[in-house]
mmCIF file of C-alpha atoms and ligand atoms in Angstrom:
data_model
loop_
_atom_site.group_PDB
_atom_site.id
_atom_site.type_symbol
_atom_site.label_atom_id
_atom_site.label_comp_id
_atom_site.label_asym_id
_atom_site.label_seq_id
_atom_site.Cartn_x
_atom_site.Cartn_y
_atom_site.Cartn_z
ATOM 1 C CA MET U 561 -21.311 20.709 -20.684
ATOM 2 C CA ILE U 562 -20.542 18.639 -17.626
ATOM 3 C CA SER U 563 -18.881 15.322 -18.524
ATOM 4 C CA ARG U 564 -19.918 12.134 -16.807
ATOM 5 C CA ARG U 565 -16.523 11.967 -15.186
ATOM 6 C CA THR U 566 -16.741 15.506 -13.815
ATOM 7 C CA PHE U 567 -20.247 14.786 -12.624
ATOM 8 C CA ASN U 568 -19.113 11.669 -10.758
ATOM 9 C CA ARG U 569 -16.276 13.544 -9.193
ATOM 10 C CA ALA U 570 -18.590 16.335 -8.090
ATOM 11 C CA LEU U 571 -21.011 13.788 -6.728
ATOM 12 C CA LEU U 572 -18.286 12.033 -4.778
ATOM 13 C CA ALA U 573 -17.011 15.320 -3.421
ATOM 14 C CA GLY U 574 -20.513 16.198 -2.303
ATOM 15 C CA LEU U 575 -20.904 12.864 -0.592
ATOM 16 C CA ALA U 576 -17.545 12.950 1.097
ATOM 17 C CA ALA U 577 -18.564 14.970 4.134
ATOM 18 C CA PRO U 578 -21.530 12.914 5.324
ATOM 19 C CA LEU U 579 -19.757 9.651 4.457
ATOM 20 C CA LEU U 580 -16.570 10.386 6.346
ATOM 21 C CA PRO U 581 -17.550 9.321 9.865
ATOM 22 C CA THR U 582 -18.698 5.929 8.614
ATOM 23 C CA VAL U 583 -15.668 5.085 6.447
ATOM 24 C CA ALA U 584 -13.468 2.710 8.415
ATOM 25 C CA GLY U 585 -9.955 4.003 8.908
ATOM 26 C CA ASN U 586 -10.575 7.270 7.153
ATOM 27 C CA ALA U 587 -8.056 9.009 9.337
ATOM 28 C CA PHE U 588 -5.621 11.744 8.509
ATOM 29 C CA ALA U 589 -2.473 11.128 10.460
ATOM 30 C CA SER U 590 0.083 13.887 10.136
ATOM 31 C CA THR U 591 3.582 14.343 11.308
ATOM 32 C CA ASP U 592 6.526 16.592 10.529
ATOM 33 C CA GLY U 593 4.554 19.786 10.219
ATOM 34 C CA GLY U 594 1.987 18.220 7.916
ATOM 35 C CA THR U 595 4.380 17.411 5.088
ATOM 36 C CA LEU U 596 3.638 13.685 5.445
ATOM 37 C CA THR U 597 -0.010 12.660 5.656
ATOM 38 C CA THR U 598 -2.008 9.522 5.081
ATOM 39 C CA VAL U 599 -5.337 9.382 3.273
ATOM 40 C CA SER U 600 -7.664 6.416 3.471
ATOM 41 C CA ASP U 601 -8.750 4.265 0.547
ATOM 42 C CA GLY U 602 -11.243 2.418 2.798
ATOM 43 C CA ASN U 603 -10.507 -1.125 3.847
ATOM 44 C CA LEU U 604 -10.223 -4.687 2.548
ATOM 45 C CA VAL U 605 -12.164 -7.735 3.721
ATOM 46 C CA LEU U 606 -10.021 -10.902 3.754
ATOM 47 C CA PRO U 607 -10.686 -14.396 5.123
ATOM 48 C CA LEU U 608 -8.322 -15.575 7.846
ATOM 49 C CA ASN U 609 -7.269 -18.638 5.845
ATOM 50 C CA PHE U 610 -6.085 -16.372 2.986
ATOM 51 C CA VAL U 611 -3.572 -14.531 5.173
ATOM 52 C CA LEU U 612 -2.512 -17.196 7.674
ATOM 53 C CA PRO U 613 -3.096 -20.570 5.993
ATOM 54 C CA ASP U 614 -0.145 -22.349 7.627
ATOM 55 C CA ILE U 615 -0.487 -21.443 11.310
ATOM 56 C CA PRO U 616 -2.132 -24.053 13.586
ATOM 57 C CA LYS U 617 -5.332 -22.882 15.288
ATOM 58 C CA ALA U 618 -3.899 -23.233 18.803
ATOM 59 C CA GLU U 619 -0.973 -20.942 17.922
ATOM 60 C CA LEU U 620 -3.343 -18.394 16.369
ATOM 61 C CA GLU U 621 -5.552 -18.401 19.455
ATOM 62 C CA ALA U 622 -2.535 -17.902 21.723
ATOM 63 C CA LEU U 623 -1.818 -14.544 20.061
ATOM 64 C CA GLU U 624 -3.338 -11.720 22.068
ATOM 65 C CA GLY U 625 -5.002 -8.695 20.526
ATOM 66 C CA ALA U 626 -5.975 -10.247 17.195
ATOM 67 C CA ALA U 627 -9.776 -10.095 17.177
ATOM 68 C CA PHE U 628 -9.901 -11.305 13.565
ATOM 69 C CA ILE U 629 -8.706 -14.738 14.684
ATOM 70 C CA GLN U 630 -12.055 -15.227 16.468
ATOM 71 C CA SER U 631 -14.165 -13.650 13.722
ATOM 72 C CA GLY U 632 -12.308 -15.441 10.903
ATOM 73 C CA GLU U 633 -12.127 -12.239 8.867
ATOM 74 C CA LEU U 634 -9.663 -9.372 8.553
ATOM 75 C CA THR U 635 -10.746 -5.868 7.602
ATOM 76 C CA PRO U 636 -7.396 -4.117 7.173
ATOM 77 C CA PRO U 637 -7.429 -0.369 6.500
ATOM 78 C CA CYS U 638 -5.672 0.994 3.399
ATOM 79 C CA ASN U 639 -3.529 4.059 4.093
ATOM 80 C CA LEU U 640 -1.993 5.936 1.190
ATOM 81 C CA THR U 641 0.927 8.196 2.010
ATOM 82 C CA LEU U 642 1.024 11.741 0.677
ATOM 83 C CA VAL U 643 4.265 13.691 0.894
ATOM 84 C CA ARG U 644 4.423 17.362 0.068
ATOM 85 C CA LEU U 645 7.912 18.451 -0.991
ATOM 86 C CA GLN U 646 8.925 21.913 -2.138
ATOM 87 C CA ASP U 647 7.820 21.509 -5.720
ATOM 88 C CA ARG U 648 6.047 18.145 -5.686
ATOM 89 C CA LEU U 649 3.080 16.326 -4.226
ATOM 90 C CA VAL U 650 3.959 12.628 -4.093
ATOM 91 C CA LEU U 651 1.382 9.874 -3.571
ATOM 92 C CA PHE U 652 2.543 6.375 -2.589
ATOM 93 C CA ASP U 653 0.278 3.803 -4.259
ATOM 94 C CA ALA U 654 -3.026 4.519 -5.945
ATOM 95 C CA GLY U 655 -5.543 2.437 -3.999
ATOM 96 C CA SER U 656 -8.047 -0.118 -5.287
ATOM 97 C CA GLY U 657 -10.209 1.971 -7.591
ATOM 98 C CA PRO U 658 -13.848 1.070 -8.255
ATOM 99 C CA ASN U 659 -13.463 -2.585 -9.277
ATOM 100 C CA PHE U 660 -11.697 -4.533 -6.534
ATOM 101 C CA MET U 661 -13.804 -4.542 -3.354
ATOM 102 C CA PRO U 662 -16.865 -2.482 -2.400
ATOM 103 C CA SER U 663 -15.252 -1.487 0.920
ATOM 104 C CA ALA U 664 -12.172 -0.024 -0.819
ATOM 105 C CA GLY U 665 -11.561 2.542 -3.563
ATOM 106 C CA ARG U 666 -12.360 5.640 -1.514
ATOM 107 C CA LEU U 667 -9.222 7.592 -2.407
ATOM 108 C CA ILE U 668 -10.898 10.274 -4.519
ATOM 109 C CA GLU U 669 -13.412 10.978 -1.715
ATOM 110 C CA SER U 670 -10.597 11.154 0.839
ATOM 111 C CA LEU U 671 -8.572 13.522 -1.339
ATOM 112 C CA ALA U 672 -11.633 15.720 -1.832
ATOM 113 C CA ALA U 673 -12.203 15.777 1.924
ATOM 114 C CA ALA U 674 -8.616 17.002 2.283
ATOM 115 C CA ASP U 675 -9.268 19.660 -0.402
ATOM 116 C CA LEU U 676 -6.942 17.974 -2.859
ATOM 117 C CA ASP U 677 -7.554 17.372 -6.537
ATOM 118 C CA PRO U 678 -5.905 14.313 -8.153
ATOM 119 C CA GLY U 679 -4.573 16.777 -10.749
ATOM 120 C CA ALA U 680 -2.325 18.302 -8.067
ATOM 121 C CA ILE U 681 -0.369 15.073 -7.648
ATOM 122 C CA THR U 682 2.966 15.262 -9.487
ATOM 123 C CA ASP U 683 4.214 11.740 -8.790
ATOM 124 C CA VAL U 684 2.675 8.367 -7.939
ATOM 125 C CA VAL U 685 5.171 5.883 -6.494
ATOM 126 C CA PHE U 686 4.236 2.212 -6.229
ATOM 127 C CA THR U 687 5.364 -0.146 -3.465
ATOM 128 C CA HIS U 688 4.103 -3.052 -5.582
ATOM 129 C CA ALA U 689 1.390 -3.977 -8.081
ATOM 130 C CA HIS U 690 -1.273 -5.803 -6.047
ATOM 131 C CA PRO U 691 -4.877 -4.701 -6.744
ATOM 132 C CA ASP U 692 -5.266 -2.580 -3.582
ATOM 133 C CA HIS U 693 -2.139 -0.617 -4.561
ATOM 134 C CA ILE U 694 -2.394 -0.091 -8.311
ATOM 135 C CA TRP U 695 -5.905 -0.724 -9.633
ATOM 136 C CA GLY U 696 -6.911 2.786 -8.540
ATOM 137 C CA VAL U 697 -4.769 4.485 -11.197
ATOM 138 C CA VAL U 698 -7.738 4.198 -13.544
ATOM 139 C CA ASP U 699 -11.398 5.065 -13.034
ATOM 140 C CA ASP U 700 -14.532 3.267 -14.213
ATOM 141 C CA PHE U 701 -13.899 4.526 -17.747
ATOM 142 C CA ASP U 702 -10.282 3.271 -17.789
ATOM 143 C CA GLU U 703 -9.001 6.840 -17.695
ATOM 144 C CA VAL U 704 -5.899 7.575 -15.627
ATOM 145 C CA VAL U 705 -7.109 9.528 -12.593
ATOM 146 C CA PHE U 706 -3.894 11.511 -12.044
ATOM 147 C CA PRO U 707 -3.668 13.653 -15.194
ATOM 148 C CA GLN U 708 -0.375 15.392 -14.327
ATOM 149 C CA ALA U 709 1.528 12.620 -12.559
ATOM 150 C CA ALA U 710 4.675 10.723 -13.441
ATOM 151 C CA PHE U 711 4.562 7.083 -12.286
ATOM 152 C CA HIS U 712 7.463 5.291 -10.590
ATOM 153 C CA ILE U 713 7.645 1.516 -10.189
ATOM 154 C CA SER U 714 10.356 -1.087 -9.634
ATOM 155 C CA GLY U 715 11.697 -2.614 -12.865
ATOM 156 C CA THR U 716 11.663 -6.029 -11.171
ATOM 157 C CA GLU U 717 7.985 -5.596 -10.259
ATOM 158 C CA TRP U 718 7.112 -4.505 -13.789
ATOM 159 C CA ASP U 719 8.893 -7.483 -15.369
ATOM 160 C CA PHE U 720 7.360 -9.957 -12.899
ATOM 161 C CA TRP U 721 3.731 -9.063 -13.662
ATOM 162 C CA ARG U 722 4.445 -8.834 -17.388
ATOM 163 C CA ALA U 723 6.066 -12.298 -17.553
ATOM 164 C CA GLU U 724 4.105 -15.106 -19.182
ATOM 165 C CA GLU U 725 5.131 -17.544 -16.399
ATOM 166 C CA THR U 726 3.511 -15.307 -13.803
ATOM 167 C CA LEU U 727 0.061 -15.665 -15.334
ATOM 168 C CA ALA U 728 0.539 -19.404 -15.891
ATOM 169 C CA ALA U 729 1.737 -20.001 -12.307
ATOM 170 C CA ALA U 730 -0.910 -17.859 -10.579
ATOM 171 C CA PRO U 731 -3.637 -19.827 -8.772
ATOM 172 C CA ASP U 732 -7.062 -19.376 -10.368
ATOM 173 C CA ASP U 733 -8.277 -17.049 -7.624
ATOM 174 C CA ARG U 734 -5.297 -14.719 -8.216
ATOM 175 C CA LYS U 735 -5.105 -14.684 -12.030
ATOM 176 C CA SER U 736 -7.128 -11.469 -11.969
ATOM 177 C CA PHE U 737 -4.235 -9.874 -10.024
ATOM 178 C CA VAL U 738 -1.972 -10.482 -13.043
ATOM 179 C CA VAL U 739 -4.481 -9.366 -15.667
ATOM 180 C CA GLY U 740 -5.383 -6.328 -13.556
ATOM 181 C CA ALA U 741 -1.759 -5.275 -13.042
ATOM 182 C CA ARG U 742 -1.029 -5.568 -16.765
ATOM 183 C CA SER U 743 -3.968 -3.417 -17.808
ATOM 184 C CA ARG U 744 -2.896 -0.696 -15.321
ATOM 185 C CA PHE U 745 0.678 -0.927 -16.662
ATOM 186 C CA ASP U 746 -0.707 -0.375 -20.167
ATOM 187 C CA ALA U 747 -2.568 2.723 -18.953
ATOM 188 C CA ILE U 748 0.499 4.351 -17.328
ATOM 189 C CA GLU U 749 3.333 3.005 -19.488
ATOM 190 C CA GLU U 750 3.994 6.218 -21.431
ATOM 191 C CA ARG U 751 4.372 8.240 -18.267
ATOM 192 C CA SER U 752 6.166 5.633 -16.153
ATOM 193 C CA GLU U 753 9.759 5.299 -15.010
ATOM 194 C CA ARG U 754 11.162 1.988 -13.783
ATOM 195 C CA PHE U 755 13.707 2.194 -10.970
ATOM 196 C CA GLN U 756 16.240 -0.084 -9.304
ATOM 197 C CA PRO U 757 16.470 -0.489 -5.516
ATOM 198 C CA GLY U 758 19.100 1.640 -3.811
ATOM 199 C CA THR U 759 18.550 4.588 -6.129
ATOM 200 C CA GLU U 760 17.131 8.043 -5.475
ATOM 201 C CA ILE U 761 13.913 8.028 -7.505
ATOM 202 C CA ILE U 762 12.916 11.616 -6.685
ATOM 203 C CA PRO U 763 15.258 14.108 -4.953
ATOM 204 C CA GLY U 764 15.149 13.108 -1.260
ATOM 205 C CA ILE U 765 13.316 9.799 -1.810
ATOM 206 C CA GLU U 766 15.325 6.557 -1.835
ATOM 207 C CA ALA U 767 14.027 3.173 -3.010
ATOM 208 C CA MET U 768 14.803 0.253 -0.695
ATOM 209 C CA GLY U 769 14.313 -3.281 -2.055
ATOM 210 C CA THR U 770 12.033 -5.264 0.291
ATOM 211 C CA PRO U 771 11.204 -8.401 -1.742
ATOM 212 C CA GLY U 772 8.991 -11.269 -0.610
ATOM 213 C CA HIS U 773 5.481 -9.840 -0.570
ATOM 214 C CA THR U 774 6.117 -9.506 -4.292
ATOM 215 C CA PRO U 775 9.484 -9.863 -6.121
ATOM 216 C CA GLY U 776 9.843 -6.119 -6.710
ATOM 217 C CA HIS U 777 8.195 -4.890 -3.519
ATOM 218 C CA THR U 778 9.873 -1.636 -2.503
ATOM 219 C CA ALA U 779 9.922 0.511 0.629
ATOM 220 C CA PHE U 780 10.933 4.169 0.423
ATOM 221 C CA VAL U 781 13.051 6.257 2.755
ATOM 222 C CA ILE U 782 11.949 9.872 2.604
ATOM 223 C CA HIS U 783 15.044 11.839 3.516
ATOM 224 C CA ALA U 784 13.540 15.110 2.354
ATOM 225 C CA LEU U 785 11.505 15.570 5.568
ATOM 226 C CA ASP U 786 12.918 17.239 8.694
ATOM 227 C CA GLU U 787 12.783 13.795 10.266
ATOM 228 C CA PRO U 788 13.149 10.893 7.813
ATOM 229 C CA ALA U 789 10.228 8.495 7.399
ATOM 230 C CA VAL U 790 9.909 5.101 5.729
ATOM 231 C CA VAL U 791 6.953 3.998 3.603
ATOM 232 C CA VAL U 792 6.965 0.224 4.147
ATOM 233 C CA GLY U 793 4.006 -0.787 1.978
ATOM 234 C CA ASP U 794 3.002 -4.393 2.719
ATOM 235 C CA ALA U 795 6.391 -5.561 4.023
ATOM 236 C CA ILE U 796 4.871 -5.025 7.505
ATOM 237 C CA SER U 797 1.181 -5.480 6.983
ATOM 238 C CA ASN U 798 -0.681 -6.469 10.138
ATOM 239 C CA ASP U 799 -0.864 -5.285 13.722
ATOM 240 C CA PRO U 800 -0.255 -7.343 15.857
ATOM 241 C CA VAL U 801 0.836 -10.319 13.684
ATOM 242 C CA SER U 802 3.706 -8.667 11.742
ATOM 243 C CA PHE U 803 5.188 -7.312 14.999
ATOM 244 C CA ALA U 804 4.508 -10.079 17.545
ATOM 245 C CA ARG U 805 5.093 -12.955 15.101
ATOM 246 C CA PRO U 806 7.260 -11.485 12.316
ATOM 247 C CA ASP U 807 8.436 -14.944 11.287
ATOM 248 C CA TRP U 808 4.974 -16.341 10.620
ATOM 249 C CA HIS U 809 4.350 -16.989 6.947
ATOM 250 C CA TRP U 810 1.880 -14.491 5.516
ATOM 251 C CA GLY U 811 -0.402 -15.996 2.865
ATOM 252 C CA ALA U 812 -0.587 -12.775 0.861
ATOM 253 C CA ASP U 813 3.199 -12.885 0.337
ATOM 254 C CA GLN U 814 4.304 -14.247 -3.041
ATOM 255 C CA ASP U 815 7.318 -15.820 -1.297
ATOM 256 C CA PRO U 816 6.377 -16.194 2.400
ATOM 257 C CA GLU U 817 9.903 -17.252 3.469
ATOM 258 C CA GLU U 818 11.526 -14.228 1.852
ATOM 259 C CA GLY U 819 8.672 -12.034 3.107
ATOM 260 C CA ALA U 820 9.417 -13.098 6.684
ATOM 261 C CA SER U 821 13.165 -12.472 6.451
ATOM 262 C CA THR U 822 12.612 -9.074 4.820
ATOM 263 C CA ARG U 823 10.105 -8.174 7.553
ATOM 264 C CA ARG U 824 12.496 -9.164 10.345
ATOM 265 C CA ARG U 825 15.354 -7.157 8.780
ATOM 266 C CA LEU U 826 13.155 -4.101 8.256
ATOM 267 C CA LEU U 827 11.727 -4.241 11.803
ATOM 268 C CA ASP U 828 15.273 -4.510 13.224
ATOM 269 C CA ARG U 829 16.303 -1.382 11.325
ATOM 270 C CA LEU U 830 13.170 0.628 12.168
ATOM 271 C CA ALA U 831 13.592 -0.224 15.872
ATOM 272 C CA ALA U 832 17.346 0.380 15.985
ATOM 273 C CA GLU U 833 17.132 3.744 14.219
ATOM 274 C CA LYS U 834 13.822 4.721 15.919
ATOM 275 C CA LEU U 835 12.498 5.648 12.471
ATOM 276 C CA GLN U 836 8.947 6.810 11.910
ATOM 277 C CA PHE U 837 7.217 4.797 9.226
ATOM 278 C CA VAL U 838 3.905 4.259 7.452
ATOM 279 C CA GLY U 839 2.319 0.850 6.957
ATOM 280 C CA PHE U 840 -0.288 0.626 4.211
ATOM 281 C CA HIS U 841 -2.526 -1.737 6.230
ATOM 282 C CA LEU U 842 -1.677 -0.658 9.785
ATOM 283 C CA PRO U 843 -4.296 0.907 12.106
ATOM 284 C CA ASP U 844 -4.891 4.545 13.104
ATOM 285 C CA GLY U 845 -3.768 6.014 9.780
ATOM 286 C CA GLY U 846 -0.724 3.742 9.645
ATOM 287 C CA ILE U 847 1.980 6.149 10.920
ATOM 288 C CA GLY U 848 4.019 5.047 13.899
ATOM 289 C CA ARG U 849 7.214 3.549 15.248
ATOM 290 C CA VAL U 850 8.273 0.092 16.302
ATOM 291 C CA GLU U 851 9.594 -0.912 19.712
ATOM 292 C CA VAL U 852 11.422 -4.098 20.623
ATOM 293 C CA ASP U 853 9.228 -6.365 22.783
ATOM 294 C CA GLY U 854 11.145 -9.376 24.052
ATOM 295 C CA ALA U 855 12.210 -11.411 21.023
ATOM 296 C CA ALA U 856 9.705 -9.591 18.827
ATOM 297 C CA PHE U 857 8.252 -6.095 18.356
ATOM 298 C CA ARG U 858 5.323 -3.809 19.125
ATOM 299 C CA PHE U 859 3.666 -1.120 16.948
ATOM 300 C CA VAL U 860 3.314 2.303 18.541
ATOM 301 C CA PRO U 861 0.916 4.435 16.451
ATOM 302 C CA ALA U 862 1.722 8.137 16.154
ATOM 303 C CA VAL U 863 -1.849 9.221 16.810
HETATM 304 ZN ZN1 ZN L 1161 -1.901 -4.386 0.279
#
């Protein structure tokens, strides 16, 4: 007998082909012989005053190339990184799942379009525990959608979302972030490993502490590829703002001051070492490099 879950999955797989051209940002950007790929989870829809509450209008309007400043709304893509190693298939973040925003939560469709079953994923590694990164570990029936995977998350991140003070201090419109993170932690706890920054979490994958967006936000250096790549998560989260104005406070950052200094440090390193990297919310699949541009930077997409 076909279960409801199997039926939904089959239905989604069947829909994936005709839906693909209309899904914003549903790009597959590949590099390094196809061992690093991004798959789209759709996109978010965010009001301008959520992400840049502190920047005067005149300064915003002086920034070129940011169409959202006129429209008052951002629609950032969500790019999940998939890395195929010899004996593992590693997914970075799990997307939004069905209950965050109608424009997001497309991961299962995108995997199906790439001929991948969630059961093939051996490891899911989290940059942090915001809804668009972790809510997708469970489906509509609260079942974990990666039946074979081990889950890896920063111990600092885990403790932050679990802490009583975090729920008490969260503004009303973000309390659901705390409740949502905790229920996903409950779902994956038995199969999860908590890591410290600076450690090798999987052979060839190093965790790099990049706090500010959240206290335990982590980037990952993938040394196991022919050419190393860095998964930066939301430490660098908007093109052009994060590059042209890295010091601007970003409203989605838990600690905007620390977020800005982390971003500046990370951009300096990526530019100096000419490293390829993936940004979760960057355009064109999110893979690219950064170039120095005067006192700031510029994103150069790989595709
Ligand atoms: Zn995000």
